[in-house]
Short mmCIF file of C-alpha atoms in Angstrom, two decimals:
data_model
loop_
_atom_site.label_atom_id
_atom_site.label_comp_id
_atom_site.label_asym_id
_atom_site.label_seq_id
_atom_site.Cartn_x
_atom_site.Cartn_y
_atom_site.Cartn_z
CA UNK A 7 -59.67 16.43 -6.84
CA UNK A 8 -62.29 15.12 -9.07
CA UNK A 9 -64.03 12.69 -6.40
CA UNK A 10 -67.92 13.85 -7.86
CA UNK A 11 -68.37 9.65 -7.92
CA UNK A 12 -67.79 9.42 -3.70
CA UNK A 13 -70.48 11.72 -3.17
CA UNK A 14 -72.86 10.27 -5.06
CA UNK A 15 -71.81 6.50 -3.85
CA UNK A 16 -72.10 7.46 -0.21
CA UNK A 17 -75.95 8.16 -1.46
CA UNK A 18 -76.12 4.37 -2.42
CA UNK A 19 -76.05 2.34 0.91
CA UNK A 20 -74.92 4.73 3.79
CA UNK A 21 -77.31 4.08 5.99
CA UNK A 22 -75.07 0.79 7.73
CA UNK A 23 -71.60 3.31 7.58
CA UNK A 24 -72.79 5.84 9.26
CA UNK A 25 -75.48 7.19 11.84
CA UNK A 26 -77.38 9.93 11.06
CA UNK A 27 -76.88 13.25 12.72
CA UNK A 28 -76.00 17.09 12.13
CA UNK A 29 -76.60 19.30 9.49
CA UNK A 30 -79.51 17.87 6.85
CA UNK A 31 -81.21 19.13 3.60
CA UNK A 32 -84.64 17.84 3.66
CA UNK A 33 -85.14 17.29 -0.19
CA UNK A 34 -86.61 15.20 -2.81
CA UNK A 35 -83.79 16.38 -5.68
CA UNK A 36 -80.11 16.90 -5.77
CA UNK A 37 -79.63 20.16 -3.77
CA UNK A 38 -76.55 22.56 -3.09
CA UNK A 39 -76.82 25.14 -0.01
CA UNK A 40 -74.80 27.39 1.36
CA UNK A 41 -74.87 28.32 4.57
CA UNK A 42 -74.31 31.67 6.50
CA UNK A 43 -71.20 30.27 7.97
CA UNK A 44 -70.04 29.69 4.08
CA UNK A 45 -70.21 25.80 4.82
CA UNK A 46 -72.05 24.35 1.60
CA UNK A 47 -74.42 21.38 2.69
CA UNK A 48 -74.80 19.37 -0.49
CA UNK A 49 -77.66 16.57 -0.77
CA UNK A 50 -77.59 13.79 -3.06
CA UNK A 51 -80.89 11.69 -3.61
CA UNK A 52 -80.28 8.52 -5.96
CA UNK A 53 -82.84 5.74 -6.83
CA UNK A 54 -81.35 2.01 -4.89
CA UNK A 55 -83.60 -0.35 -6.10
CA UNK A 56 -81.19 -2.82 -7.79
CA UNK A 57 -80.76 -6.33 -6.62
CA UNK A 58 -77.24 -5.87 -7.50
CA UNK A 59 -76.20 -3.21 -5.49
CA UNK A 60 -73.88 -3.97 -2.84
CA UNK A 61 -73.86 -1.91 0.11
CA UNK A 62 -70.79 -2.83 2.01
CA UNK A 63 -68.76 -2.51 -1.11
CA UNK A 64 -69.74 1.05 -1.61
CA UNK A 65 -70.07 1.94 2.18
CA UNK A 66 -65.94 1.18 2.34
CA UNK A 67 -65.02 2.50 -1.20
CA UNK A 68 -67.07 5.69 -0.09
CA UNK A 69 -65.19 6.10 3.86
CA UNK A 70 -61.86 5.12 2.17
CA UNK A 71 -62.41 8.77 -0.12
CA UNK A 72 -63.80 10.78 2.96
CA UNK A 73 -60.85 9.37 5.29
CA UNK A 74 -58.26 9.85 2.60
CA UNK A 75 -59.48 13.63 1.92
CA UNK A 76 -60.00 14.51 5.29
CA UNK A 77 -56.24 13.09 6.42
CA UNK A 78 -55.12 15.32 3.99
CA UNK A 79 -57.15 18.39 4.51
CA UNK A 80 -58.43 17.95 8.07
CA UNK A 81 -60.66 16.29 9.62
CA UNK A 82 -63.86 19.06 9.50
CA UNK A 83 -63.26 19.87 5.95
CA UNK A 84 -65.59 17.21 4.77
CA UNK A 85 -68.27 14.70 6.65
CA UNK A 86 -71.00 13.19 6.39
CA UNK A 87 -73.82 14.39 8.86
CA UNK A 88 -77.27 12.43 7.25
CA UNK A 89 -78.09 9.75 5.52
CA UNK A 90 -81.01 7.06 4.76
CA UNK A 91 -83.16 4.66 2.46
CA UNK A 92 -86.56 4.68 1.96
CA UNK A 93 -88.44 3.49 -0.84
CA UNK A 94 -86.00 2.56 -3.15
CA UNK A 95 -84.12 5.90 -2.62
CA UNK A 96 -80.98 6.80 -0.79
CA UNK A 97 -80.42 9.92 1.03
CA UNK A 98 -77.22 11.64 2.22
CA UNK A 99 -76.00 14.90 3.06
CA UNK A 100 -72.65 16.10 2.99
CA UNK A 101 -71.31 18.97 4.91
CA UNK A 102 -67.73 20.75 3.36
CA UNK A 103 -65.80 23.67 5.26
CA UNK A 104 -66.78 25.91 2.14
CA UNK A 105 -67.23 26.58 -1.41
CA UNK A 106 -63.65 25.74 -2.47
CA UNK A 107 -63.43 22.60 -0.37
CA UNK A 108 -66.53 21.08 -2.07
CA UNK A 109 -65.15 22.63 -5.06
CA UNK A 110 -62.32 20.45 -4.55
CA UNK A 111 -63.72 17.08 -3.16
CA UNK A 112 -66.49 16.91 -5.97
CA UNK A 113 -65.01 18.53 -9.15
CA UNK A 114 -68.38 20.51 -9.31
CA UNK A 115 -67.43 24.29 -9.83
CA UNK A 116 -68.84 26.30 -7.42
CA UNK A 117 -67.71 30.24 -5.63
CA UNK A 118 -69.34 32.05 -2.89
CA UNK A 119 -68.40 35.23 -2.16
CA UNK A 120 -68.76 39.05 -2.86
CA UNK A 121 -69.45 40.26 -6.79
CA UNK A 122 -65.70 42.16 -6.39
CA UNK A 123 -64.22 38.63 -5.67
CA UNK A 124 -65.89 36.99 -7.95
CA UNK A 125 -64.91 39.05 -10.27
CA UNK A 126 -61.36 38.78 -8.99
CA UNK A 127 -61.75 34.92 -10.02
CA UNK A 128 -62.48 35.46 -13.40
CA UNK A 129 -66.34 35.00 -13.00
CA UNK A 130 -68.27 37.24 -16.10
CA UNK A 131 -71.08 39.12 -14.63
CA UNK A 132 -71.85 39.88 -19.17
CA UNK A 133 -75.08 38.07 -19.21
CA UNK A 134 -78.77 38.39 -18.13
CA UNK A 135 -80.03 38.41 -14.63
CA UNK A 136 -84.04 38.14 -13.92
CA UNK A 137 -84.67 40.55 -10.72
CA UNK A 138 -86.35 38.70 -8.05
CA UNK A 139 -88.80 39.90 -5.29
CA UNK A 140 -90.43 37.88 -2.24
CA UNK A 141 -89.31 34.69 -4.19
CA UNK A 142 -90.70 35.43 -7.93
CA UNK A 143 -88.37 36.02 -10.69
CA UNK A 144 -89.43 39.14 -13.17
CA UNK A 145 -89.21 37.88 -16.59
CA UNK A 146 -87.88 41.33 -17.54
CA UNK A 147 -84.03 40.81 -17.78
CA UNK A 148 -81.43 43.25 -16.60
CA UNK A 149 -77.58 43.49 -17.72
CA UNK A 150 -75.18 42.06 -15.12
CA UNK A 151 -73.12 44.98 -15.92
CA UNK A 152 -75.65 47.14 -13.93
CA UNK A 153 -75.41 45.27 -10.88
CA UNK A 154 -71.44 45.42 -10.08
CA UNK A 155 -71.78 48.64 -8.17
CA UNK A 156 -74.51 47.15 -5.27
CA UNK A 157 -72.36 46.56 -2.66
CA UNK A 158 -74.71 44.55 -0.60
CA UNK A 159 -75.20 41.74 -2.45
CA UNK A 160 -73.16 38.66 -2.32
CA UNK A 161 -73.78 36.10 -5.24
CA UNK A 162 -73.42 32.03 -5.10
CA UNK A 163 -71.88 30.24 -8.59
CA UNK A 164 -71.78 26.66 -9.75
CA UNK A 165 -72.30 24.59 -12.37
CA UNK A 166 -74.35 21.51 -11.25
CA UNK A 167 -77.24 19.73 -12.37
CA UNK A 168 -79.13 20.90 -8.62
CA UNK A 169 -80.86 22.72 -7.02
CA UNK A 170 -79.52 25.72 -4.99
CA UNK A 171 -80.01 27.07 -1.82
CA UNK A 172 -78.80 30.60 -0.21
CA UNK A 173 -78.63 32.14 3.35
CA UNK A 174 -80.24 34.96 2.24
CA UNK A 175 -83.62 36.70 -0.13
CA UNK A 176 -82.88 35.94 -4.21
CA UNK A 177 -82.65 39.24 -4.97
CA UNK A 178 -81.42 38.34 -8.73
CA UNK A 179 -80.78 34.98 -10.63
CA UNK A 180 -79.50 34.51 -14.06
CA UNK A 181 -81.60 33.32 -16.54
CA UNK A 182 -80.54 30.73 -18.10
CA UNK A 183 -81.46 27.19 -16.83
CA UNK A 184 -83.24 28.48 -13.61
CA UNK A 185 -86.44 28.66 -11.83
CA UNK A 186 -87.12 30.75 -8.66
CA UNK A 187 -88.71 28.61 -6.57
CA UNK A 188 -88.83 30.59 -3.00
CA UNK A 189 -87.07 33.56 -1.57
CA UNK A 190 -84.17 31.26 -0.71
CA UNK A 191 -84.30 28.42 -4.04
CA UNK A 192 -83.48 28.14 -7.38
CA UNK A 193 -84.45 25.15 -9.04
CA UNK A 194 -81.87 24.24 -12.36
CA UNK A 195 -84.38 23.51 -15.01
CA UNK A 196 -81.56 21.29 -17.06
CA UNK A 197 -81.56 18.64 -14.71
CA UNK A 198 -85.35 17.86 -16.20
CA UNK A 199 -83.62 17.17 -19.73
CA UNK A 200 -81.76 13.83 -18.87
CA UNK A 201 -78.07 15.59 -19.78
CA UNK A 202 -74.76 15.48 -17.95
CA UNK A 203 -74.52 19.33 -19.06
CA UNK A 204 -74.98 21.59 -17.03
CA UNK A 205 -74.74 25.49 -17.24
CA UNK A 206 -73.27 28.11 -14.90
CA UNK A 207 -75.57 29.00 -12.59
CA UNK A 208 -75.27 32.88 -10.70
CA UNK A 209 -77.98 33.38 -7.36
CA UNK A 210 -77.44 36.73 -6.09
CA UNK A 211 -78.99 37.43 -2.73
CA UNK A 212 -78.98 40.05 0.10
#
């Protein structure tokens, strides 16, 4: 269900829908996290300094796509638990039961899982992976092919113009598009070139 446009109008006026409380990603850009109960907290951060921007328009458009989803698919498999404006920018965080529910609500690809099921999905591990220790990337690539054997690590995959967030320590990141930004973060350099594209984006962590 290719509702990408709800989640980023619930970012533009929110603040009258619905109070602020739960789960909350406290971030400047677009960010993507997943959590260690495999719930993916997604925030959305868009600029709302236009005179004609009409809040109560949006605010029902937006709860008419959250109600009509959730009637559908129950009523925990998407909410929204924060949201705000200040200074000219809106705020909101969305919460979705897991990968393949915000997978499904926003049209934005996106698995969490083991490598063996990723693989099972049809996810290519053939490209280059930067190893990463105590949150800095090597520059020295590695073959994905010789990390399909460690067991331990389980790997986050999506193709957004965001920022991404994982439970765990980076332990490798591919390399194209990214930037290690912490032991938990990898920033998607695209987003900096004003495009819609956006490439496939693989965080393994432990």
């Amino acid at each position: 269900m290719k509702k990408r446009m709800a989640a980023i109008g619930c970012c533009i006026g929110m603040s009258m829908l619905l109070g602020a409380c739960g789960a909350k990603l406290d971030v400047q850009e677009n960010t993507i996290a997943l959590q260690r109960n495999g719930r993916i907290l997604e925030a959305a951060v868009e600029s709302f300094d236009q005179s004609y921007y009409d809040e109560e328009e949006l605010n029902t458009y937006v709860q008419k796509a959250v109600d009509e989803y959730t009637q559908e698919h129950g009523q925990k498999s998407v909410s929204v638990t924060d949201s705000k404006v200040e200074e000219k920018k809106a705020y909101l965080t969305l919460q979705y039961e897991d990968a393949e529910t915000f997978s499904d609500f926003s049209g934005i690809e996106c698995f969490s899982g083991s490598i063996v099921e990723a693989q099972a999905a049809g996810y290519d591990f053939d490209l280059d992976f930067y190893p990463v220790t105590d949150g800095k990337a090597d520059k020295k690539a590695v073959k994905g092919s010789t990390l399909l054997k460690e067991d331990d690590l389980k790997v986050l995959i999506v193709k957004a113009n965001s920022d991404l967030i994982v439970p765990g320590k980076v332990a490798y990141v591919s390399t194209e598009g990214t930037e290690v930004t912490s032991e938990k973060q990898v920033n998607v350099t695209q987003k900096e070139q004003d495009t819609d594209e956006a490439v496939l984006v693989y965080v393994l962590y432990k």
